[in-house]
mmCIF file of C-alpha atoms in Angstrom:
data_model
loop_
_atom_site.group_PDB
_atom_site.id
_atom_site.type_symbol
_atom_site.label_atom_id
_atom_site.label_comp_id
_atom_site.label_asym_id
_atom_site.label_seq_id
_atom_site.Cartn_x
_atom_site.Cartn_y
_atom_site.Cartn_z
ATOM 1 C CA UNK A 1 -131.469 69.743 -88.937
ATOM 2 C CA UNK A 2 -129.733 71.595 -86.383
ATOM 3 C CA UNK A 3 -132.759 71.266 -83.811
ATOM 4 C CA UNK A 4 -132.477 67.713 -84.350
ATOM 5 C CA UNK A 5 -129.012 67.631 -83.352
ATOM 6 C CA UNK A 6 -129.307 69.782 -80.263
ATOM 7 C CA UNK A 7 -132.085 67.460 -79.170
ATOM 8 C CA UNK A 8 -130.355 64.196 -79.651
ATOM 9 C CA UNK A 9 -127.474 65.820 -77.908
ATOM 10 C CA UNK A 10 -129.801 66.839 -74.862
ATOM 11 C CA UNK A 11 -131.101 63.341 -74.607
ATOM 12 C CA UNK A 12 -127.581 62.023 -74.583
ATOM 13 C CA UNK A 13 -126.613 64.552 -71.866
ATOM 14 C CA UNK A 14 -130.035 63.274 -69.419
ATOM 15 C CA UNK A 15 -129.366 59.977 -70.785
ATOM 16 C CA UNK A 16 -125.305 59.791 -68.934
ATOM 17 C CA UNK A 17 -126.806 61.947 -66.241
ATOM 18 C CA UNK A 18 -129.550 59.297 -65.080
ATOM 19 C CA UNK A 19 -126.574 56.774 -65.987
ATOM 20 C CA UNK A 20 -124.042 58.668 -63.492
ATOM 21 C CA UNK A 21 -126.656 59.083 -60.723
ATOM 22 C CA UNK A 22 -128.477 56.017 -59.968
ATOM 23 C CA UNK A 23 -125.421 53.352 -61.227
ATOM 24 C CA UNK A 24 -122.257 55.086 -60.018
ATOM 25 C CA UNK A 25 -124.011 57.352 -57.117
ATOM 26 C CA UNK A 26 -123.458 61.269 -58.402
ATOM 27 C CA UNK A 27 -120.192 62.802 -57.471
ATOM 28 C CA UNK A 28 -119.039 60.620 -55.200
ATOM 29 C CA UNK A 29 -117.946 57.813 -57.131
ATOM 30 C CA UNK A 30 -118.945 54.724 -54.794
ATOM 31 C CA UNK A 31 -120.735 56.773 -52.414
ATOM 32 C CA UNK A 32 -124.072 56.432 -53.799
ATOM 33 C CA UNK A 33 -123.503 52.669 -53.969
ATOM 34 C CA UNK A 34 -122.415 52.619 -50.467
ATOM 35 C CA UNK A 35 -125.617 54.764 -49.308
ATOM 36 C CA UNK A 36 -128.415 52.580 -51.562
ATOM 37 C CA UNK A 37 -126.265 49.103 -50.641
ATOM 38 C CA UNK A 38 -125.356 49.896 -47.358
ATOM 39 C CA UNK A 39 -123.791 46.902 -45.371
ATOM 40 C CA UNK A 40 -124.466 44.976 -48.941
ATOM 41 C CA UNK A 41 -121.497 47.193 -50.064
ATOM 42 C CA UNK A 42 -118.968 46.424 -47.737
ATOM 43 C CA UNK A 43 -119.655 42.992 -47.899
ATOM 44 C CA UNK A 44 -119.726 42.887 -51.592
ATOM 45 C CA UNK A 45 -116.378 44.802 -51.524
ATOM 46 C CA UNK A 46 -114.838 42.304 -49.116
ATOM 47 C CA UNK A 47 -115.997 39.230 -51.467
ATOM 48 C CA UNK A 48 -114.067 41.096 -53.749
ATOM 49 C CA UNK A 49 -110.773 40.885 -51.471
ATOM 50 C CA UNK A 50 -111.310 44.671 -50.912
ATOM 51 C CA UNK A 51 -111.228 45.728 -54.490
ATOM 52 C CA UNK A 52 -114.194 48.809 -54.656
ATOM 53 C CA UNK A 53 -114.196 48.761 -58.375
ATOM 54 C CA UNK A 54 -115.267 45.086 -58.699
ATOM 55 C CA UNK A 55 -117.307 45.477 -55.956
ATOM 56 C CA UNK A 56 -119.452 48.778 -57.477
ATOM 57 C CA UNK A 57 -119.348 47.419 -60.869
ATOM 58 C CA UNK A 58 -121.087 44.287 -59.597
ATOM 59 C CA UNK A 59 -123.558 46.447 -57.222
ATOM 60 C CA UNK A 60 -123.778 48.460 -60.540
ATOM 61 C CA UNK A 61 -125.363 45.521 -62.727
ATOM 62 C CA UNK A 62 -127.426 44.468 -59.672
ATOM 63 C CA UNK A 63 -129.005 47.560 -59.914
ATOM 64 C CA UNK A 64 -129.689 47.541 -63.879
ATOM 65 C CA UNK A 65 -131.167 44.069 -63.898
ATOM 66 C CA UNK A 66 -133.306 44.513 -60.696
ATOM 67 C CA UNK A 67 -133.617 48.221 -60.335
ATOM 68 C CA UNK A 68 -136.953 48.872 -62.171
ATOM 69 C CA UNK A 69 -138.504 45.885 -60.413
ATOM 70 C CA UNK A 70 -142.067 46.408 -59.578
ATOM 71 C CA UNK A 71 -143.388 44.743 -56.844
ATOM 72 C CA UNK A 72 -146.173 42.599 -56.938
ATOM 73 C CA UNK A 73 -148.809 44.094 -54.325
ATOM 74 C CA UNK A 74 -149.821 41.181 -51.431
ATOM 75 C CA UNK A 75 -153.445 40.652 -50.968
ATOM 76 C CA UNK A 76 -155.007 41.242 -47.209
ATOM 77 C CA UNK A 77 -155.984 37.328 -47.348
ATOM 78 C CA UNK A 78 -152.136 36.884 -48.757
ATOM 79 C CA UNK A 79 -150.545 39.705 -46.082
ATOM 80 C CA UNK A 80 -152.877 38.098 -43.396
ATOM 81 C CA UNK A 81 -151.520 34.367 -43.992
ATOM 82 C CA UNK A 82 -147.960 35.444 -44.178
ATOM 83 C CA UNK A 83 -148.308 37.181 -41.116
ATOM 84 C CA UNK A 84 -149.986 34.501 -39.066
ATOM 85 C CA UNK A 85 -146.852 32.384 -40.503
ATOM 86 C CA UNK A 86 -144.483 34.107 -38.989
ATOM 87 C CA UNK A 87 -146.029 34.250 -35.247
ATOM 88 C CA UNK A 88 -146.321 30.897 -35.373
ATOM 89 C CA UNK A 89 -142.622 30.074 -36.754
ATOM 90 C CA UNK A 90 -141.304 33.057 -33.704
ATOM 91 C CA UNK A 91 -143.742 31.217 -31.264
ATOM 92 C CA UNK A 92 -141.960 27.813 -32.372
ATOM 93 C CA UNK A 93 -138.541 29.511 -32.136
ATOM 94 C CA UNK A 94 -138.721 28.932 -28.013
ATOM 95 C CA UNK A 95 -139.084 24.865 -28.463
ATOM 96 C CA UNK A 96 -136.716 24.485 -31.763
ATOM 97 C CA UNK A 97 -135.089 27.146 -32.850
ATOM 98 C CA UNK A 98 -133.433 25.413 -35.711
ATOM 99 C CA UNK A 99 -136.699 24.175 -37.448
ATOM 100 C CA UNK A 100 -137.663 27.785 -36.537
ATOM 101 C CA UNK A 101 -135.058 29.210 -38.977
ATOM 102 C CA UNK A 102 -136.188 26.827 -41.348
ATOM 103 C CA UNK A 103 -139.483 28.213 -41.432
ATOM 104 C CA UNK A 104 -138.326 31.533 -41.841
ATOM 105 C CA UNK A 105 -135.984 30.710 -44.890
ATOM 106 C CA UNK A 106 -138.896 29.292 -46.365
ATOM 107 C CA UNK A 107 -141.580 32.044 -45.525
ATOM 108 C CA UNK A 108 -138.746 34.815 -46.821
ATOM 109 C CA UNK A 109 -138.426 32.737 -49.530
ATOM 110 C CA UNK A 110 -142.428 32.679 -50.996
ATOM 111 C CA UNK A 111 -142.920 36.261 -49.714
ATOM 112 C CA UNK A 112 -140.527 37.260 -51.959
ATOM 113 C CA UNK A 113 -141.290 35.136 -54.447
ATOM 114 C CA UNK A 114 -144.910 36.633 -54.081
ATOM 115 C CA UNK A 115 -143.509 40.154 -54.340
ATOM 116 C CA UNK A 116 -141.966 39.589 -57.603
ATOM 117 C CA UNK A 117 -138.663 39.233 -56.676
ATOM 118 C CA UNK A 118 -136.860 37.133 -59.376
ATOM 119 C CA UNK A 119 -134.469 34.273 -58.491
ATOM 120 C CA UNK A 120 -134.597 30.308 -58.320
ATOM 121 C CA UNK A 121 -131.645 30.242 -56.167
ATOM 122 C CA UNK A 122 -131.107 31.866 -52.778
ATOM 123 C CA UNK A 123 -127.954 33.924 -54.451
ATOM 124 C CA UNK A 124 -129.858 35.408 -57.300
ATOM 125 C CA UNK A 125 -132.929 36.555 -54.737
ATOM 126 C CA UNK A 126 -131.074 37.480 -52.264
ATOM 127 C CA UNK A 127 -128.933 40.059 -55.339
ATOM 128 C CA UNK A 128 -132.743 41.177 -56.727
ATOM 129 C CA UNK A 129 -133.415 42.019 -52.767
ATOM 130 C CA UNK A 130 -130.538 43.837 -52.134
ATOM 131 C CA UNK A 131 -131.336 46.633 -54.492
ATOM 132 C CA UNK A 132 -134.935 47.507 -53.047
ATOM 133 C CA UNK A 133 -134.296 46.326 -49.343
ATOM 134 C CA UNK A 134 -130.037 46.438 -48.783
ATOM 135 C CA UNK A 135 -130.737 47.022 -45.503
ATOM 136 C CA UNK A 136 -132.358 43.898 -44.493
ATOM 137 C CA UNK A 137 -130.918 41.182 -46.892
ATOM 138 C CA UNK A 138 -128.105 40.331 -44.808
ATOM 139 C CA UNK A 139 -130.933 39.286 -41.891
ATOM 140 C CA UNK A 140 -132.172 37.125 -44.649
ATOM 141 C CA UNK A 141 -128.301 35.617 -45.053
ATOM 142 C CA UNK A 142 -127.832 35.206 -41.616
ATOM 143 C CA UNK A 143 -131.404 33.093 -41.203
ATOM 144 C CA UNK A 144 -129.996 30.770 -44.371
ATOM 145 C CA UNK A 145 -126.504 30.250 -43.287
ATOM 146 C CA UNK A 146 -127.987 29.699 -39.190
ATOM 147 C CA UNK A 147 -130.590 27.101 -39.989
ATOM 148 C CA UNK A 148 -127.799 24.637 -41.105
ATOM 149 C CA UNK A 149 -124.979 25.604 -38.619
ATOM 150 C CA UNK A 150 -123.827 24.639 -35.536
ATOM 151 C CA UNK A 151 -124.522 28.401 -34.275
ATOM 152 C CA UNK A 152 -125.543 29.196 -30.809
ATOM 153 C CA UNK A 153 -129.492 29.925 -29.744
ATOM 154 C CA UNK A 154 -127.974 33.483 -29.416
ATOM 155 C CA UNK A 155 -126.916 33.781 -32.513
ATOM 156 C CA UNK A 156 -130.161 31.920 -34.210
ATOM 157 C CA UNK A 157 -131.941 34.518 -31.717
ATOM 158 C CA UNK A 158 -129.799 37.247 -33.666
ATOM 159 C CA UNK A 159 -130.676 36.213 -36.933
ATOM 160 C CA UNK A 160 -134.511 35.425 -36.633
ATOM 161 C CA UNK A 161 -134.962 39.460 -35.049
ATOM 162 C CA UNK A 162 -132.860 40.434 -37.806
ATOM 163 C CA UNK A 163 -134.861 38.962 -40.792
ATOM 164 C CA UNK A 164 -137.806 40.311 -39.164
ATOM 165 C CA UNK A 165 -136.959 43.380 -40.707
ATOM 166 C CA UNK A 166 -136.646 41.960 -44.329
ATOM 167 C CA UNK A 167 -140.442 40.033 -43.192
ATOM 168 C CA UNK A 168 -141.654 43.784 -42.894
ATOM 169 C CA UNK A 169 -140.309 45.686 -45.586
ATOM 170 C CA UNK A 170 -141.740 42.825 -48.210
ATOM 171 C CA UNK A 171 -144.827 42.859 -46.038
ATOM 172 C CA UNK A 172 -145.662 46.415 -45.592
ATOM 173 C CA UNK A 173 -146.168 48.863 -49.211
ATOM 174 C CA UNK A 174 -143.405 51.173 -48.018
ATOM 175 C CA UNK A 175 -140.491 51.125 -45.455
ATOM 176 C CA UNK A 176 -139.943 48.828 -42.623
ATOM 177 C CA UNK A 177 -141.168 49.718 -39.143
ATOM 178 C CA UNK A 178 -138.234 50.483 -36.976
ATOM 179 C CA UNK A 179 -139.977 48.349 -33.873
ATOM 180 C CA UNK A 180 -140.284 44.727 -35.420
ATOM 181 C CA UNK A 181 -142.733 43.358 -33.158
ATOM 182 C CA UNK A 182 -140.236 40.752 -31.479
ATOM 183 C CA UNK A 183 -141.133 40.950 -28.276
ATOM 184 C CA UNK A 184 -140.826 37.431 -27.848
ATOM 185 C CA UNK A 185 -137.202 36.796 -29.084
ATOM 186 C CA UNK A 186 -135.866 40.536 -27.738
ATOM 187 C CA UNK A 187 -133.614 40.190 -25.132
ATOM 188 C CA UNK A 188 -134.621 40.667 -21.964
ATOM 189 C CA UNK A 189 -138.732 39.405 -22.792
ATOM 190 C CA UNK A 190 -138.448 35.547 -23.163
ATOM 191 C CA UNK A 191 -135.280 35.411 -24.631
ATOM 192 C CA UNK A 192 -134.571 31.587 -25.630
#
C-alpha cells in the first residue's frame, strides 16, 4: 500500500513538473512562453491590451491543443511541386506583386495544410503554427493582411522575404535555413 502511494505521488510530482515546464516556461514565469513564442508573445500580449496573464494563458492552451502535433512528412514529388510554386509566385512578384501575395497565402496555406497543421480558418492555422514555427508566423500574417491592402511594393517586398522563412521551415524536416534563397526580392538584387 505504501509503495503505491509513493508512486502515485511521484507521478503527480513529474506530472506538475512537465506541466510547469513546457506550459508556463520553468522558473521564469512567462519567460519560457516568451522564448518558444517569441514575437508571437508580444503580440499576443498586446492583443491583450498588455495584460501578460491573458496573454500566457492563451499561448498556454495554444500549446496544449497543438503542442504534440506531428507533422505530416512531404513527399520529394510533393516538396518538389511546392517548391517550383514558389519560384514561380517570387518570379511573378516583379510584374504583380499583389497577385504574388496571393499566391503565397494560398501556397502557405496547402503546405500547411499538407503538414498537418489543423485549422479551416487563417486564425486557427496560423495559432497551430505558432507553436512549432513562432518565429515565422507573423511573415505568414504579414503576406495575408498585404495581399488585400493598399501597402507599398516595399512593404509587399517585406512580407513575401519574410514568409519565405515560414515556406522553409514547413518545407525542410528540421529548422529553417537562415539564407532564404531571395535573391530576387533582396534589396539591392532586383528589388521591385
Amino acid at each position: 500500500m505504501t509503495t503505491a502511494i509513493i508512486i502515485i505521488a511521484v507521478a503527480l510530482v513529474v506530472a506538475a513538473a512537465v506541466y510547469f515546464f513546457l506550459v508556463r516556461g520553468g522558473s521564469g514565469g512567462g519567460r519560457g512562453l516568451r522564448g518558444r513564442f517569441g514575437p508571437e508573445y508580444d503580440r499576443v500580449v498586446e492583443r491583450h491590451g498588455g495584460d501578460t496573464k491573458a496573454a500566457e494563458h492563451e499561448l498556454g492552451e495554444r500549446v496544449k491543443r497543438h503542442g504534440d502535433l506531428e507533422k505530416r512528412p512531404l513527399t520529394e514529388a510533393a516538396r518538389a511541386d511546392y517548391t517550383a510554386r514558389w519560384a514561380r509566385t517570387q518570379e511573378q512578384f516583379v510584374e504583380s506583386p499583389q497577385q504574388a501575395l496571393h499566391e503565397a497565402d494560398a501556397l502557405l496555406a496547402d503546405l500547411s495544410r499538407d503538414r498537418g497543421f489543423p485549422g479551416e480558418s487563417f486564425e486557427d492555422r496560423t495559432e497551430a503554427l505558432s507553436v512549432h514555427h513562432a518565429h515565422h508566423v507573423d511573415g505568414y500574417r504579414r503576406v495575408h493582411t498585404a495581399r488585400n491592402d493598399s501597402t507599398g511594393t516595399e512593404e509587399m517586398r517585406e512580407a513575401f522575404v519574410e514568409a519565405r522563412g515560414l515556406f522553409d521551415a514547413l518545407i525542410a524536416d528540421g529548422p529553417a535555413p537562415r539564407d532564404h534563397g531571395n535573391q530576387q526580392l533582396t534589396k539591392g538584387r532586383g528589388t521591385p
